[in-house]
């Protein structure tokens, strides 16, 4: 999770951004709007006498060129199959460009609103599209992107937080105890799920990465695409109590299984994956804390109250992982 430079965007000025876009032959009109992104930097850039484009500047040292190009190839495969993902443009014969040390890509601008995830028809529609994404994702593996596993999302982030002294001294015994119990629970859930398949995923399929229009949803931001269990792209669509989530899951799977078989053993993983996301998220914020954008956007992080709530959330996850799956056929 460590990057070499904690402030990698210090030199990414508006002039540099516009120069980068013009370096591949697109004349800009001077208009530039920063969009909501923290891991990378993303901008809407005005193009002279044409539609604006979205310019994404990749965080240095996070992904290799090969890993970024695998993401691009995946989204292009989805678009070729008429699945509403948003791939980058191929400009000058390539999708990944470099300008003054910054790697970037350009993609078309798509609008939309947040989907109504309490609507059964919407959930089924989204489920159908994720099923189609996974049908393509299951054809071949990523070669340069990581797997979602307990080491990279659980034990590694835990060790980073402990080694970095992020946990307040008076909360350290409680954190060490609860995170250990949580990881034991995660291992137990993975054991109950058995030998499930690992496929190419969106990886971060929450409602913020789904944009809805009158024509339906489209998927954006495949930056966290990786190998993992299919249910990783489903569980973040669920919210509320167990009854609500079971109903929502049934709606999603009703659409999903029109296009892709779902291994119902993976339902044992839902709360384990939620637990891993909580541990990983805390370590991600810690790793990025020297980036000036992070203290400004997440001022509540690394406070006494934050770590108290984090410990409480992990305790709740320990109990949730001991319950049975939400729903099964």
XYZ file of C-alpha atoms in Angstrom:
329
model
C 0.000 0.000 0.000
C 2.991 2.330 0.285
C 3.789 4.746 -2.526
C 7.225 6.244 -2.989
C 6.107 9.883 -3.036
C 3.463 10.982 -0.494
C 2.720 14.210 -2.419
C 2.816 13.027 -6.040
C 0.585 15.760 -7.469
C 2.478 18.771 -6.152
C 3.543 19.770 -9.679
C 0.261 18.966 -11.437
C -0.734 22.517 -12.316
C -3.649 23.604 -14.544
C -1.191 24.562 -17.271
C 0.441 21.124 -17.122
C -2.962 19.417 -17.364
C -3.976 21.431 -20.427
C -0.537 20.941 -21.997
C -0.845 17.181 -21.463
C -4.163 17.030 -23.325
C -2.823 19.200 -26.140
C 0.316 17.039 -26.364
C -1.762 14.271 -27.959
C -3.372 16.563 -30.498
C -6.525 17.831 -28.768
C -6.783 21.636 -28.707
C -8.208 22.753 -25.368
C -10.370 25.811 -24.853
C -8.903 26.647 -21.447
C -11.806 25.319 -19.382
C -10.837 22.941 -16.568
C -12.910 21.491 -13.736
C -11.539 19.205 -11.015
C -13.827 16.240 -10.344
C -14.272 14.286 -7.143
C -11.309 11.898 -6.927
C -8.637 11.305 -4.311
C -6.607 8.280 -5.357
C -6.019 9.770 -8.799
C -6.687 13.247 -10.147
C -9.567 13.599 -12.599
C -10.621 16.686 -14.570
C -13.212 17.716 -17.114
C -11.256 19.486 -19.836
C -12.878 21.692 -22.456
C -11.951 20.927 -26.070
C -12.103 23.596 -28.740
C -15.253 23.149 -30.875
C -15.909 19.670 -29.471
C -17.320 17.920 -26.432
C -15.265 18.069 -23.217
C -13.212 15.029 -22.240
C -12.374 13.480 -18.887
C -8.638 13.450 -18.164
C -7.452 10.996 -15.516
C -3.940 11.411 -14.098
C -2.817 8.221 -12.402
C -1.221 8.255 -8.977
C 2.489 7.613 -9.551
C 3.876 4.317 -8.212
C 0.434 2.782 -7.561
C -0.029 0.683 -10.707
C 2.462 -0.442 -13.311
C 1.860 0.527 -16.915
C 0.915 -3.097 -17.613
C -1.707 -3.056 -14.828
C -3.255 0.172 -16.129
C -3.380 -1.208 -19.651
C -5.123 -4.337 -18.344
C -7.816 -2.121 -16.854
C -8.160 -0.331 -20.192
C -8.358 -3.611 -22.110
C -11.045 -4.921 -19.759
C -13.257 -1.857 -20.177
C -12.745 -1.928 -23.953
C -13.824 -5.593 -24.009
C -16.947 -4.645 -22.062
C -17.739 -1.772 -24.405
C -17.231 -4.048 -27.424
C -19.861 -6.347 -25.876
C -22.221 -3.342 -25.597
C -21.982 -3.317 -21.826
C -22.253 0.290 -20.580
C -18.764 0.740 -19.151
C -16.682 3.824 -19.961
C -13.368 2.923 -21.636
C -10.618 5.419 -22.441
C -10.088 6.852 -25.887
C -7.407 5.334 -28.063
C -5.527 8.427 -29.213
C -2.402 8.243 -31.354
C -2.849 4.471 -31.269
C -2.726 4.094 -27.473
C -4.860 4.631 -24.378
C -2.117 5.476 -21.860
C -0.079 8.639 -22.329
C 2.756 10.343 -20.478
C 3.465 14.049 -20.156
C 6.263 15.455 -17.983
C 6.296 12.324 -15.859
C 2.530 12.048 -15.342
C 0.655 9.119 -16.858
C -2.867 9.948 -18.019
C -5.780 8.760 -20.106
C -8.760 10.480 -21.720
C -12.319 9.231 -21.828
C -15.688 10.588 -22.933
C -17.823 12.544 -20.483
C -20.939 10.739 -19.282
C -23.463 12.245 -16.922
C -26.022 10.567 -14.744
C -27.527 10.400 -11.305
C -27.250 7.983 -8.429
C -29.400 4.860 -8.966
C -32.484 4.180 -6.836
C -31.242 1.085 -5.053
C -34.508 0.603 -3.177
C -36.276 -0.153 -6.477
C -36.410 -3.888 -7.289
C -36.445 -3.203 -11.049
C -33.309 -1.075 -10.790
C -31.502 -3.732 -8.762
C -32.443 -6.444 -11.236
C -31.266 -4.277 -14.156
C -27.934 -3.644 -12.424
C -27.673 -7.351 -11.608
C -28.084 -8.249 -15.291
C -25.279 -5.891 -16.274
C -22.928 -7.143 -13.556
C -23.697 -10.689 -14.690
C -22.638 -9.718 -18.202
C -19.474 -8.044 -16.871
C -18.598 -11.187 -14.924
C -19.285 -13.448 -17.897
C -16.509 -11.579 -19.705
C -14.398 -11.288 -16.548
C -14.430 -15.067 -16.142
C -13.005 -15.710 -19.619
C -9.377 -14.991 -18.673
C -7.478 -13.694 -15.618
C -5.585 -10.495 -15.044
C -1.849 -11.044 -15.287
C -0.649 -7.774 -13.732
C -3.410 -6.830 -11.264
C -3.651 -8.196 -7.726
C -6.185 -10.472 -6.084
C -8.589 -9.418 -3.373
C -7.407 -11.627 -0.528
C -7.025 -11.643 3.247
C -3.341 -10.732 3.093
C -3.706 -7.610 0.959
C -6.951 -6.344 2.494
C -6.612 -7.627 6.068
C -3.325 -8.664 7.611
C -1.188 -6.307 5.542
C -3.251 -3.197 6.348
C -3.445 -4.208 10.019
C 0.332 -4.568 10.191
C 0.789 -1.188 8.493
C -1.443 0.559 11.041
C 0.305 -1.077 13.978
C 3.821 -0.480 12.664
C 3.036 3.157 11.887
C 1.791 3.959 15.364
C -1.592 5.121 14.096
C -3.677 3.627 16.892
C -3.893 5.819 20.063
C -1.950 4.257 22.915
C -4.977 3.891 25.184
C -6.937 2.118 22.414
C -4.091 -0.097 21.223
C -4.937 -3.202 23.327
C -8.582 -3.032 22.254
C -7.649 -2.612 18.598
C -5.124 -5.454 18.616
C -7.650 -7.784 20.229
C -10.626 -6.892 18.051
C -8.751 -6.883 14.731
C -7.301 -10.304 15.542
C -10.788 -11.653 16.304
C -12.121 -10.038 13.151
C -9.467 -11.694 10.994
C -10.208 -15.054 12.610
C -13.834 -14.509 11.602
C -12.793 -13.606 8.060
C -10.776 -16.806 7.739
C -13.755 -18.803 9.001
C -16.067 -17.225 6.410
C -13.609 -17.947 3.612
C -13.340 -21.549 4.820
C -17.136 -21.926 4.767
C -17.257 -20.545 1.220
C -14.822 -23.205 0.045
C -12.979 -23.201 -3.256
C -14.750 -20.350 -5.076
C -13.689 -18.959 -8.436
C -11.567 -15.804 -8.777
C -12.544 -13.672 -11.768
C -11.873 -10.193 -13.125
C -14.057 -7.683 -11.262
C -14.962 -4.019 -11.240
C -13.662 -4.244 -7.672
C -15.304 -1.118 -6.218
C -18.904 -1.433 -7.371
C -20.678 0.969 -5.013
C -23.465 3.341 -6.007
C -21.015 6.209 -6.581
C -19.486 4.264 -9.470
C -22.887 3.663 -11.087
C -24.480 6.529 -12.991
C -28.124 6.262 -14.006
C -29.768 7.881 -17.015
C -33.101 7.348 -18.763
C -31.320 4.639 -20.777
C -30.241 2.827 -17.617
C -26.953 2.536 -15.690
C -23.366 2.770 -16.793
C -20.295 1.784 -14.836
C -17.380 4.136 -14.227
C -14.001 4.012 -12.460
C -12.504 0.564 -12.960
C -9.319 1.753 -11.239
C -9.698 -0.906 -8.517
C -10.357 -3.742 -10.967
C -8.740 -6.933 -9.711
C -9.234 -10.663 -9.336
C -11.723 -11.714 -6.697
C -14.983 -13.512 -5.913
C -18.033 -12.423 -7.891
C -19.912 -11.376 -4.750
C -17.439 -8.501 -4.256
C -19.264 -6.613 -7.021
C -22.666 -7.316 -5.458
C -22.512 -6.737 -1.710
C -21.858 -2.989 -1.822
C -25.248 -2.514 -3.489
C -26.947 -3.726 -0.292
C -27.983 -1.585 2.667
C -30.292 -1.602 5.685
C -31.006 -4.492 8.038
C -30.770 -8.190 7.176
C -34.329 -8.315 5.874
C -33.714 -5.346 3.554
C -30.382 -6.703 2.342
C -31.798 -10.181 1.716
C -34.562 -8.695 -0.436
C -32.112 -6.500 -2.330
C -29.751 -9.424 -2.894
C -32.590 -11.560 -4.262
C -33.441 -8.765 -6.734
C -29.816 -8.380 -7.848
C -29.333 -12.125 -8.301
C -32.608 -12.409 -10.239
C -30.978 -10.285 -12.935
C -27.422 -11.556 -12.480
C -28.289 -15.200 -13.046
C -29.896 -14.413 -16.403
C -26.333 -14.111 -17.743
C -23.919 -15.714 -15.276
C -24.167 -18.594 -12.849
C -23.643 -17.492 -9.252
C -21.940 -19.757 -6.705
C -24.198 -19.357 -3.671
C -21.382 -20.451 -1.357
C -19.956 -16.975 -1.912
C -22.772 -15.551 0.233
C -20.651 -16.650 3.209
C -18.134 -13.974 2.108
C -20.330 -10.875 2.270
C -19.646 -9.863 5.866
C -16.032 -11.009 5.617
C -15.514 -8.734 2.605
C -17.178 -5.873 4.467
C -14.769 -6.451 7.379
C -11.746 -6.487 5.079
C -12.910 -3.265 3.433
C -13.103 -1.534 6.825
C -9.580 -2.602 7.798
C -8.176 -1.733 4.381
C -9.932 1.651 4.279
C -8.353 2.772 7.564
C -4.908 1.788 6.313
C -5.535 3.469 2.940
C -6.289 6.780 4.667
C -3.173 6.395 6.815
C -1.004 5.689 3.782
C -2.329 8.741 1.943
C -2.304 11.134 4.908
C 0.661 13.178 3.683
C -1.209 13.938 0.457
C -2.732 17.386 1.232
C -6.046 16.385 -0.354
C -6.686 13.785 2.340
C -6.655 15.829 5.580
C -8.869 18.359 3.822
C -11.358 15.730 2.653
C -11.263 13.429 5.693
C -10.695 15.693 8.719
C -12.328 13.146 11.033
C -9.668 10.503 10.339
C -7.071 9.672 12.995
C -9.019 11.268 15.799
C -9.783 9.486 19.065
C -13.429 9.299 18.039
C -12.557 7.758 14.671
C -10.577 4.909 16.201
C -13.237 4.279 18.836
C -15.862 3.991 16.100
C -13.553 1.798 14.007
C -13.082 -0.638 16.890
C -16.836 -0.692 17.506
C -17.519 -1.355 13.812
C -15.103 -4.294 13.831
C -16.843 -5.702 16.910
C -20.149 -5.482 15.067
C -18.591 -7.251 12.095
C -17.387 -10.095 14.309
C -21.006 -10.697 15.319
C -22.259 -10.310 11.743
C -19.774 -12.885 10.427
C -21.115 -15.432 12.938
C -24.605 -15.201 11.442
C -25.694 -17.253 8.449
C -25.716 -15.990 4.859
C -28.239 -13.313 3.956
C -30.114 -15.348 1.363
C -29.793 -18.628 -0.450
C -31.687 -20.397 -3.180
